[in-house]
């Protein structure tokens, strides 16, 4: 074995096609596979980014004000009050201990990467002390009516 005798595996490399070397070359001929006529067949053909062939470009068709980019909004994981009530009946949540975001992540209700919002779908009979990033008004009302408390995290 010698470094000077190394070569790529058979069939793994191919020679590049030589374009525009006459009609008899097999590839290209006089047009070099660019087709006949038109802007792209010319030498030095460059089309700017966003050019749509004379049609009004997208960046000029969109409104310049009043546009809200959804990528920069805050996304929450929804956890309903009915889900919390079911976890209490299953014994996965103890009513005497506060329910925190970390606890919800541990039992698999939510993911650690996103913020948690408690929503008010369902009923709650047990008093729970819940700590989360956000609460809907109906969820806050149901939790406090059951005798629990609500704590917001930033």
GROMACS .gro file of C-alpha atoms in nm, residues 28-132:
model
  105
   28UNK     CA    1  -2.378   2.157  -2.708
   29UNK     CA    2  -2.285   2.221  -3.063
   30UNK     CA    3  -2.329   2.587  -3.143
   31UNK     CA    4  -2.571   2.662  -2.856
   32UNK     CA    5  -2.387   2.488  -2.568
   33UNK     CA    6  -2.710   2.328  -2.439
   34UNK     CA    7  -2.853   2.672  -2.359
   35UNK     CA    8  -3.120   2.655  -2.627
   36UNK     CA    9  -3.161   2.896  -2.912
   37UNK     CA   10  -3.215   3.266  -2.862
   38UNK     CA   11  -3.343   3.439  -2.554
   39UNK     CA   12  -3.187   3.615  -2.258
   40UNK     CA   13  -3.041   3.303  -2.098
   41UNK     CA   14  -2.862   3.190  -2.414
   42UNK     CA   15  -2.650   3.508  -2.430
   43UNK     CA   16  -2.310   3.546  -2.275
   44UNK     CA   17  -2.305   3.717  -1.938
   45UNK     CA   18  -2.673   3.636  -1.878
   46UNK     CA   19  -2.759   3.722  -1.521
   47UNK     CA   20  -3.113   3.768  -1.391
   48UNK     CA   21  -3.140   3.957  -1.062
   49UNK     CA   22  -3.296   3.787  -0.762
   50UNK     CA   23  -3.667   3.858  -0.743
   51UNK     CA   24  -3.700   3.940  -1.113
   52UNK     CA   25  -4.026   3.798  -1.247
   53UNK     CA   26  -3.994   3.875  -1.616
   54UNK     CA   27  -4.149   4.221  -1.605
   55UNK     CA   28  -4.441   4.117  -1.384
   56UNK     CA   29  -4.477   4.326  -1.067
   57UNK     CA   30  -4.239   4.156  -0.821
   58UNK     CA   31  -4.361   4.000  -0.500
   59UNK     CA   32  -4.172   4.245  -0.279
   60UNK     CA   33  -4.362   4.529  -0.446
   61UNK     CA   34  -4.700   4.356  -0.433
   62UNK     CA   35  -4.694   4.302  -0.054
   63UNK     CA   36  -4.818   4.578   0.176
   64UNK     CA   37  -4.550   4.798   0.329
   65UNK     CA   38  -4.732   4.854   0.658
   66UNK     CA   39  -4.970   4.659   0.875
   67UNK     CA   40  -4.789   4.332   0.813
   68UNK     CA   41  -4.731   4.107   1.116
   69UNK     CA   42  -4.470   3.837   1.083
   70UNK     CA   43  -4.602   3.523   1.254
   71UNK     CA   44  -4.249   3.385   1.297
   72UNK     CA   45  -4.173   3.634   1.573
   73UNK     CA   46  -4.486   3.568   1.779
   74UNK     CA   47  -4.496   3.369   2.102
   75UNK     CA   48  -4.619   3.014   2.062
   76UNK     CA   49  -4.770   2.829   2.354
   77UNK     CA   50  -4.847   2.466   2.425
   78UNK     CA   51  -5.211   2.435   2.522
   79UNK     CA   52  -5.300   2.239   2.834
   80UNK     CA   53  -5.669   2.228   2.916
   81UNK     CA   54  -5.819   2.230   3.264
   82UNK     CA   55  -5.987   1.897   3.181
   83UNK     CA   56  -5.641   1.743   3.123
   84UNK     CA   57  -5.525   1.865   3.465
   85UNK     CA   58  -5.837   1.721   3.626
   86UNK     CA   59  -5.772   1.385   3.456
   87UNK     CA   60  -5.413   1.385   3.579
   88UNK     CA   61  -5.536   1.445   3.935
   89UNK     CA   62  -5.774   1.148   3.913
   90UNK     CA   63  -5.494   0.931   3.768
   91UNK     CA   64  -5.272   1.025   4.062
   92UNK     CA   65  -5.001   1.184   3.845
   93UNK     CA   66  -5.066   1.524   4.004
   94UNK     CA   67  -5.089   1.563   4.382
   95UNK     CA   68  -5.342   1.835   4.482
   96UNK     CA   69  -5.133   1.934   4.787
   97UNK     CA   70  -4.818   2.018   4.589
   98UNK     CA   71  -4.797   2.311   4.347
   99UNK     CA   72  -4.817   2.224   3.976
  100UNK     CA   73  -4.518   2.382   3.799
  101UNK     CA   74  -4.401   2.386   3.439
  102UNK     CA   75  -4.116   2.149   3.526
  103UNK     CA   76  -4.363   1.902   3.677
  104UNK     CA   77  -4.581   1.911   3.363
  105UNK     CA   78  -4.273   1.845   3.150
  106UNK     CA   79  -4.168   1.552   3.372
  107UNK     CA   80  -4.503   1.375   3.343
  108UNK     CA   81  -4.508   1.427   2.966
  109UNK     CA   82  -4.791   1.678   2.934
  110UNK     CA   83  -4.575   1.945   2.768
  111UNK     CA   84  -4.237   1.989   2.605
  112UNK     CA   85  -3.956   2.184   2.765
  113UNK     CA   86  -3.886   2.394   2.455
  114UNK     CA   87  -4.215   2.587   2.446
  115UNK     CA   88  -4.413   2.798   2.688
  116UNK     CA   89  -4.729   2.657   2.845
  117UNK     CA   90  -5.073   2.817   2.843
  118UNK     CA   91  -5.355   2.679   3.052
  119UNK     CA   92  -5.690   2.688   2.870
  120UNK     CA   93  -6.037   2.663   3.024
  121UNK     CA   94  -6.188   2.367   2.840
  122UNK     CA   95  -6.345   2.127   3.091
  123UNK     CA   96  -6.422   2.137   3.462
  124UNK     CA   97  -6.203   2.130   3.769
  125UNK     CA   98  -6.322   2.009   4.111
  126UNK     CA   99  -5.989   2.005   4.297
  127UNK     CA  100  -5.800   2.309   4.428
  128UNK     CA  101  -5.469   2.332   4.245
  129UNK     CA  102  -5.184   2.582   4.275
  130UNK     CA  103  -5.069   2.615   3.913
  131UNK     CA  104  -4.765   2.798   3.780
  132UNK     CA  105  -4.751   2.854   3.401
   0.00000   0.00000   0.00000
